[in-house]
Amino acid sequence: MSDLVIRLLQSSICFGTVIMYGAIGEILTEKSGNLNLGVPGIMYLGGISGLAASFFYEFNNPDPNGLVCLLISFLAAFLVSALGGLLYSFLTITLRANQNVTGLTLTIFGGGIANFFGGSLNTMAGGVGQISVATTSAVYRATIPGLSGLGVVGKLIFNYGFMVYLAIVLAVVMHWFLNRTRKGLNLRAVGENPATADAAGINVTRNKYLATCIGAGISGLGGLYYTMDYIKGTWANDGTIESLGWLAVALVIFATWRSVNAIWGSYLFGFLFWVYLIIPGLARKDIELFKMLPYLVTIAVLIITSLRKKRENQPPASLGLAYFREER
C-alpha cells in the first residue's frame, strides 16, 4: 500500500474523529427532542477552553505534568461545552425559545468567544502562531507503544491518540444506553412523545436538560481533539471548526440517528473530504467540489430514507418542538 493512500486513510480517521464527537453528542441531544444547531459553536467552546486551560498551566511552567495537562484540558473542554448546552437548554426548554434560532445564535456566540480568546492567547504567547502547549499536545497525540510500529496495520489502526479510540467507545456505549437501558428508553420516549412520557411519570424537563448538556459536552470534545491533536496544540482562526461542526450535524442525518453508524459514517466523510489527495491534476476549484461530497451524500441519504419511510430511520417525532405541559 502506497504511502499516499496510507496518509489518506490516516487523515480520514483523524478528520472523522473530530466530527464523530460532534455527531454522537448531537444524537444524544436529538433523542430527547432538542434540535441543537449550535454544534459548531459548542465545538469552538470545547477547543478554546481546553487550549486555554492547558496554556495557563504550561505558561512559565518549566516542568508541566502530562497527566495534569490532560485532566485540566479535558475537563475544561467538557464542562465549558456543557455550560453551552445548559444555556441552550434554559432558553429552549425553560423559556421555550425557538430551537433553530437559539442554536444558530449559539454557533455565532461560540465562534466569537473562541476567536476572541484565541487572539488573546496568541498575544500573550508573543504573536500569531506562537501558542505552545507542547506537553499537552504530546499527551493527546501519544500512540500505543509497540503496536504503532507493526507495519501497515500499525499505521492504520494503532497510530493515533487515545481520543480516536475513546470516540468509538462512546458511540458504542451510547447505542447500548439508548437501546438497552431503562433510562435510555425513557429518554427516547421523551423525544418521541413528551406528553405521553410525562403522563407515564417520566420527568421530561430533567431528561431534556441532561441529554442536551451531556451531549454538548461530548460535542465539545471534538473541538478539543481538533485543537490538541489535529493541529497540534495551536489556535487557527480559519473557520475550520465551524465547517467540521456543520459536517457533524450532517453526519447525524447520515447515521439515521444511530451512534454506531456515526463511526463508519465519520470515516467515510473524512475519506470523501480528503480523497482529492490521490487524484492528480486537480485545480483549486476542483478540490472545493470534492469537499462538498459529504454534504451531497447526506442529501442523498436523507432523500432515500424519506422515500423508504421506515420509522427507525426517521428523527424523533417531537424533534425541534417545545413541550407545553397542560395544567390541570
Coordinates of N, CA and C in Angstrom, one line a residue, residues 107-274:
T107 N -24.1 29.1 17.8 CA -22.9 28.9 16.9 C -22.2 30.2 16.7
I108 N -22.9 31.3 16.5 CA -22.2 32.6 16.3 C -21.5 33.0 17.6
F109 N -22.2 32.8 18.8 CA -21.7 33.2 20.1 C -20.4 32.4 20.4
G110 N -20.5 31.1 20.2 CA -19.3 30.2 20.5 C -18.1 30.6 19.6
G111 N -18.4 30.8 18.3 CA -17.3 31.2 17.4 C -16.7 32.5 17.8
G112 N -17.5 33.5 18.2 CA -17.0 34.8 18.6 C -16.2 34.7 19.9
I113 N -16.7 34.0 20.9 CA -16.0 33.9 22.1 C -14.6 33.2 21.9
A114 N -14.6 32.1 21.1 CA -13.4 31.3 20.9 C -12.4 32.1 20.2
N115 N -12.7 32.8 19.1 CA -11.8 33.5 18.4 C -11.2 34.8 19.1
F116 N -12.1 35.3 20.0 CA -11.6 36.4 20.8 C -10.5 36.0 21.8
F117 N -10.8 34.9 22.5 CA -9.9 34.4 23.5 C -8.7 33.7 22.8
G118 N -8.9 33.2 21.6 CA -7.8 32.6 20.8 C -6.8 33.7 20.4
G119 N -7.3 34.9 20.0 CA -6.5 36.0 19.7 C -5.8 36.5 20.9
S120 N -6.4 36.5 22.1 CA -5.8 37.0 23.3 C -4.7 36.1 23.7
L121 N -4.9 34.7 23.5 CA -3.8 33.8 23.9 C -2.6 34.0 22.9
N122 N -2.9 34.2 21.6 CA -1.8 34.5 20.7 C -1.0 35.7 21.1
T123 N -1.7 36.7 21.6 CA -1.0 37.9 22.0 C -0.1 37.7 23.2
M124 N -0.7 36.9 24.2 CA 0.1 36.6 25.4 C 1.3 35.7 25.1
A125 N 1.1 34.9 24.0 CA 2.2 33.9 23.7 C 3.3 34.6 22.8
G126 N 3.0 35.8 22.4 CA 4.0 36.6 21.6 C 3.7 36.8 20.2
G127 N 2.5 36.4 19.7 CA 2.2 36.7 18.3 C 1.4 35.5 17.8
V128 N 0.8 35.7 16.6 CA 0.0 34.7 15.9 C 0.9 33.4 15.7
G129 N 0.4 32.3 16.0 CA 1.1 31.0 15.8 C 2.1 30.7 16.9
Q130 N 2.2 31.5 17.9 CA 3.2 31.3 19.0 C 2.7 30.5 20.2
I131 N 1.4 30.2 20.2 CA 0.9 29.4 21.3 C 1.6 28.1 21.4
S132 N 2.1 27.7 22.6 CA 2.8 26.4 22.7 C 2.2 25.7 23.9
V133 N 1.5 24.6 23.7 CA 1.1 23.7 24.7 C 1.6 22.3 24.3
A134 N 2.9 22.3 24.1 CA 3.6 21.1 23.6 C 3.4 19.9 24.4
T135 N 3.5 20.0 25.8 CA 3.3 18.9 26.7 C 1.9 18.3 26.5
T136 N 0.9 19.2 26.6 CA -0.5 18.7 26.5 C -0.7 18.0 25.1
S137 N -0.3 18.7 24.1 CA -0.5 18.1 22.7 C 0.2 16.7 22.6
A138 N 1.4 16.6 23.2 CA 2.1 15.3 23.1 C 1.3 14.2 23.8
V139 N 0.7 14.5 24.9 CA -0.2 13.5 25.6 C -1.3 13.1 24.7
Y140 N -2.0 14.0 24.0 CA -3.1 13.7 23.2 C -2.7 12.9 21.9
R141 N -1.5 13.2 21.5 CA -1.0 12.5 20.2 C -0.2 11.3 20.5
A142 N 0.0 10.9 21.7 CA 0.8 9.7 22.0 C 0.1 8.4 21.5
T143 N 0.8 7.6 20.8 CA 0.3 6.4 20.2 C 0.5 5.2 21.2
I144 N -0.1 4.0 20.8 CA 0.1 2.8 21.6 C 1.5 2.3 21.4
P145 N 2.3 2.2 22.5 CA 3.6 1.7 22.4 C 3.7 0.3 21.8
G146 N 4.6 0.2 20.9 CA 4.8 -1.1 20.2 C 3.9 -1.4 19.1
L147 N 2.6 -1.3 19.3 CA 1.6 -1.6 18.3 C 1.6 -0.7 17.1
S148 N 2.0 0.6 17.3 CA 2.0 1.6 16.2 C 3.1 1.3 15.2
G149 N 4.0 0.4 15.6 CA 5.1 0.1 14.7 C 5.0 -1.2 13.9
L150 N 3.8 -1.7 13.9 CA 3.5 -3.0 13.2 C 3.2 -2.8 11.8
G151 N 4.1 -2.2 11.0 CA 3.9 -2.1 9.6 C 2.6 -1.3 9.2
V152 N 2.0 -1.8 8.1 CA 0.8 -1.1 7.6 C -0.3 -1.1 8.6
V153 N -0.5 -2.3 9.3 CA -1.6 -2.5 10.3 C -1.4 -1.5 11.4
G154 N -0.2 -1.4 11.9 CA 0.1 -0.4 13.0 C -0.2 1.0 12.6
K155 N 0.2 1.4 11.3 CA 0.0 2.7 10.9 C -1.5 3.0 10.7
L156 N -2.3 2.1 10.3 CA -3.7 2.3 10.0 C -4.6 2.2 11.2
I157 N -4.2 1.4 12.2 CA -5.1 1.1 13.3 C -4.6 1.6 14.6
F158 N -3.3 1.5 14.9 CA -2.8 1.8 16.2 C -2.0 3.1 16.3
N159 N -2.0 3.9 15.2 CA -1.1 5.1 15.2 C -1.8 6.4 15.5
Y160 N -2.7 6.4 16.5 CA -3.5 7.5 16.8 C -3.5 7.8 18.3
G161 N -3.9 9.0 18.7 CA -4.0 9.3 20.1 C -5.2 8.6 20.7
F162 N -5.3 8.7 22.0 CA -6.4 7.9 22.7 C -7.8 8.4 22.4
M163 N -8.0 9.7 22.0 CA -9.3 10.2 21.7 C -10.0 9.6 20.5
V164 N -9.2 9.0 19.6 CA -9.7 8.3 18.4 C -10.5 7.1 19.0
Y165 N -9.9 6.3 19.9 CA -10.5 5.1 20.4 C -11.6 5.4 21.4
L166 N -11.4 6.5 22.1 CA -12.5 7.0 23.1 C -13.8 7.3 22.3
A167 N -13.7 7.9 21.1 CA -14.9 8.3 20.4 C -15.6 7.0 20.0
I168 N -14.9 5.9 19.6 CA -15.6 4.7 19.2 C -16.3 4.1 20.4
V169 N -15.6 4.1 21.6 CA -16.2 3.5 22.8 C -17.4 4.3 23.2
L170 N -17.4 5.6 23.1 CA -18.6 6.5 23.4 C -19.7 6.1 22.5
A171 N -19.5 6.0 21.2 CA -20.5 5.7 20.3 C -21.2 4.3 20.6
V172 N -20.4 3.3 20.9 CA -20.9 2.0 21.2 C -21.7 2.1 22.6
V173 N -21.1 2.7 23.6 CA -21.8 2.8 24.9 C -23.1 3.6 24.7
M174 N -23.1 4.6 23.9 CA -24.4 5.4 23.7 C -25.4 4.6 23.1
H175 N -25.1 3.7 22.1 CA -26.0 2.9 21.4 C -26.6 1.9 22.4
W176 N -25.8 1.3 23.3 CA -26.3 0.4 24.3 C -27.2 1.1 25.3
F177 N -26.8 2.3 25.7 CA -27.6 3.1 26.6 C -29.0 3.4 26.1
L178 N -29.0 3.8 24.9 CA -30.3 4.3 24.3 C -31.2 3.1 23.9
N179 N -30.7 1.9 23.8 CA -31.5 0.8 23.3 C -31.6 -0.3 24.3
R180 N -30.8 -0.3 25.4 CA -30.8 -1.4 26.3 C -31.0 -1.1 27.8
T181 N -31.1 0.2 28.1 CA -31.3 0.6 29.5 C -32.7 1.3 29.6
R182 N -33.2 1.3 30.9 CA -34.5 1.9 31.1 C -34.4 3.4 30.9
K183 N -33.3 4.0 31.4 CA -33.1 5.5 31.3 C -33.0 5.9 29.8
G184 N -32.3 5.1 29.1 CA -32.2 5.4 27.6 C -33.5 5.3 26.9
L185 N -34.3 4.3 27.2 CA -35.6 4.1 26.6 C -36.6 5.3 27.1
N186 N -36.4 5.7 28.3 CA -37.2 6.8 28.8 C -36.9 8.1 28.0
L187 N -35.6 8.3 27.8 CA -35.1 9.5 27.0 C -35.7 9.4 25.6
R188 N -35.7 8.3 25.0 CA -36.2 8.2 23.6 C -37.7 8.4 23.7
A189 N -38.4 8.0 24.7 CA -39.8 8.2 24.8 C -40.1 9.7 24.9
V190 N -39.3 10.5 25.6 CA -39.4 11.9 25.7 C -39.2 12.5 24.4
G191 N -38.3 12.1 23.6 CA -38.1 12.6 22.3 C -39.2 12.3 21.3
E192 N -39.9 11.1 21.5 CA -40.9 10.8 20.6 C -42.2 11.4 20.9
N193 N -42.6 11.4 22.2 CA -43.9 12.0 22.6 C -43.8 12.4 24.1
P194 N -43.4 13.6 24.3 CA -43.1 14.1 25.7 C -44.4 14.1 26.5
A195 N -45.6 14.3 25.9 CA -46.8 14.3 26.7 C -47.1 12.9 27.2
T196 N -46.9 11.9 26.4 CA -47.2 10.5 26.8 C -46.1 10.2 27.9
A197 N -44.9 10.5 27.7 CA -43.8 10.2 28.7 C -44.1 10.9 30.0
D198 N -44.6 12.2 29.9 CA -45.0 12.9 31.1 C -46.1 12.2 31.9
A199 N -47.1 11.7 31.1 CA -48.2 11.1 31.7 C -47.8 9.7 32.4
A200 N -46.7 9.1 31.9 CA -46.2 7.9 32.4 C -45.3 8.1 33.6
G201 N -45.1 9.4 34.0 CA -44.3 9.7 35.2 C -42.8 9.9 34.9
I202 N -42.5 10.1 33.6 CA -41.1 10.4 33.3 C -40.9 11.9 33.3
N203 N -39.8 12.3 34.0 CA -39.5 13.8 34.1 C -39.0 14.3 32.8
V204 N -39.8 14.9 32.0 CA -39.4 15.4 30.7 C -38.3 16.5 30.7
T205 N -38.5 17.4 31.6 CA -37.6 18.5 31.7 C -36.2 18.1 32.1
R206 N -36.1 17.2 33.1 CA -34.8 16.7 33.5 C -34.1 15.9 32.4
N207 N -34.9 15.1 31.7 CA -34.3 14.3 30.7 C -33.7 15.2 29.6
K208 N -34.5 16.2 29.2 CA -34.1 17.1 28.1 C -32.8 17.9 28.6
Y209 N -32.8 18.4 29.8 CA -31.6 19.1 30.3 C -30.4 18.2 30.3
L210 N -30.5 17.0 30.9 CA -29.3 16.2 31.0 C -28.8 15.7 29.6
A211 N -29.7 15.3 28.7 CA -29.3 14.9 27.4 C -28.6 16.0 26.6
T212 N -29.2 17.2 26.7 CA -28.6 18.4 26.0 C -27.3 18.8 26.5
C213 N -27.2 18.8 27.9 CA -25.9 19.3 28.5 C -24.8 18.3 28.3
I214 N -25.1 17.0 28.5 CA -24.1 15.9 28.3 C -23.7 15.8 26.8
G215 N -24.8 15.9 26.0 CA -24.5 15.8 24.5 C -23.6 17.0 24.1
A216 N -23.8 18.2 24.6 CA -23.0 19.3 24.3 C -21.6 19.1 24.8
G217 N -21.4 18.5 26.0 CA -20.1 18.2 26.5 C -19.3 17.3 25.6
I218 N -20.0 16.2 25.1 CA -19.4 15.3 24.2 C -19.0 16.0 22.8
S219 N -19.9 16.8 22.3 CA -19.6 17.5 21.1 C -18.4 18.4 21.2
G220 N -18.3 19.0 22.4 CA -17.1 19.9 22.6 C -15.8 19.2 22.6
L221 N -15.8 17.9 22.9 CA -14.6 17.1 22.8 C -14.1 17.0 21.4
G222 N -15.0 17.2 20.4 CA -14.5 17.2 19.0 C -13.6 18.4 18.8
G223 N -14.0 19.6 19.4 CA -13.2 20.8 19.2 C -11.9 20.6 20.0
L224 N -11.9 20.0 21.1 CA -10.7 19.7 21.9 C -9.7 18.8 21.1
Y225 N -10.3 17.8 20.5 CA -9.4 16.8 19.7 C -8.8 17.6 18.5
Y226 N -9.6 18.4 17.8 CA -9.1 19.2 16.7 C -7.9 20.1 17.1
T227 N -8.1 20.7 18.3 CA -7.1 21.7 18.7 C -5.8 21.0 19.2
M228 N -6.0 20.0 20.0 CA -4.8 19.3 20.7 C -4.1 18.3 19.8
D229 N -4.9 17.6 19.0 CA -4.3 16.5 18.2 C -4.2 16.9 16.7
Y230 N -5.2 17.3 16.1 CA -5.3 17.6 14.7 C -4.4 18.7 14.3
I231 N -4.4 19.8 15.0 CA -3.5 21.0 14.7 C -2.4 21.2 15.8
K232 N -2.2 20.1 16.6 CA -1.0 20.1 17.5 C -0.9 21.2 18.5
G233 N -2.0 21.5 19.2 CA -2.0 22.4 20.3 C -1.8 23.9 19.9
T234 N -2.4 24.3 18.8 CA -2.3 25.7 18.4 C -3.7 26.2 18.3
W235 N -3.9 27.4 17.8 CA -5.2 28.0 17.5 C -5.2 28.7 16.2
A236 N -6.1 28.3 15.3 CA -6.2 28.9 14.0 C -7.6 29.5 13.8
N237 N -7.7 30.7 13.5 CA -8.9 31.4 13.3 C -9.3 31.4 11.8
D238 N -9.5 30.2 11.3 CA -9.8 30.0 9.9 C -11.1 29.4 9.5
G239 N -12.0 29.2 10.6 CA -13.3 28.7 10.3 C -13.5 27.3 10.2
T240 N -12.3 26.5 10.3 CA -12.4 25.1 10.1 C -13.3 24.4 11.1
I241 N -13.2 24.8 12.4 CA -14.1 24.1 13.4 C -15.5 24.3 13.1
E242 N -15.9 25.5 12.6 CA -17.3 25.7 12.2 C -17.7 24.7 11.1
S243 N -16.9 24.6 10.1 CA -17.1 23.7 9.0 C -17.3 22.2 9.5
L244 N -16.4 21.8 10.4 CA -16.5 20.5 11.0 C -17.8 20.3 11.8
G245 N -18.2 21.4 12.5 CA -19.4 21.3 13.2 C -20.6 21.1 12.4
W246 N -20.7 21.7 11.2 CA -21.8 21.5 10.3 C -21.8 20.1 9.7
L247 N -20.6 19.6 9.4 CA -20.4 18.2 9.0 C -20.9 17.2 10.0
A248 N -20.7 17.6 11.3 CA -21.2 16.7 12.4 C -22.7 16.7 12.4
V249 N -23.4 17.8 12.2 CA -24.8 17.9 12.1 C -25.3 17.1 10.9
A250 N -24.6 17.2 9.8 CA -25.0 16.4 8.6 C -24.8 14.9 8.9
L251 N -23.8 14.5 9.7 CA -23.5 13.1 10.0 C -24.6 12.5 10.8
V252 N -25.3 13.3 11.6 CA -26.4 12.8 12.4 C -27.5 12.3 11.5
I253 N -27.8 13.0 10.5 CA -28.8 12.6 9.5 C -28.3 11.4 8.7
F254 N -27.0 11.4 8.3 CA -26.4 10.3 7.5 C -26.5 9.0 8.4
A255 N -26.2 9.1 9.7 CA -26.2 8.0 10.5 C -27.6 7.5 11.0
T256 N -28.6 8.2 10.5 CA -30.0 8.0 10.8 C -30.2 7.9 12.4
W257 N -29.6 8.8 13.1 CA -29.7 8.9 14.5 C -29.3 7.7 15.3
R258 N -28.3 7.0 14.7 CA -27.7 5.8 15.4 C -26.3 6.1 15.6
S259 N -25.8 6.1 16.9 CA -24.5 6.4 17.2 C -23.4 5.5 16.6
V260 N -23.8 4.2 16.5 CA -22.8 3.2 15.9 C -22.6 3.5 14.4
N261 N -23.6 4.0 13.7 CA -23.5 4.3 12.3 C -22.6 5.5 12.1
A262 N -22.5 6.4 13.2 CA -21.6 7.5 13.1 C -20.2 7.2 13.1
I263 N -19.8 6.0 13.5 CA -18.4 5.5 13.5 C -17.9 5.4 12.0
W264 N -18.6 4.5 11.3 CA -18.1 4.3 9.9 C -18.5 5.5 9.0
G265 N -19.6 6.2 9.4 CA -20.0 7.4 8.6 C -19.0 8.5 8.7
S266 N -18.5 8.7 9.9 CA -17.5 9.8 10.1 C -16.2 9.5 9.3
Y267 N -15.8 8.2 9.3 CA -14.6 7.9 8.5 C -14.9 8.0 7.0
L268 N -16.1 7.7 6.6 CA -16.4 7.9 5.2 C -16.4 9.4 4.8
F269 N -17.0 10.2 5.7 CA -16.9 11.6 5.5 C -15.5 12.1 5.4
G270 N -14.7 11.6 6.2 CA -13.3 12.0 6.2 C -12.6 11.6 4.9
F271 N -12.9 10.4 4.4 CA -12.3 9.9 3.2 C -12.8 10.7 2.0
L272 N -14.1 11.0 2.0 CA -14.7 11.8 0.9 C -14.1 13.2 0.9
F273 N -13.8 13.8 2.0 CA -13.3 15.1 2.1 C -11.9 15.2 1.7
W274 N -11.1 14.2 1.9 CA -9.7 14.2 1.5 C -9.3 13.4 0.3

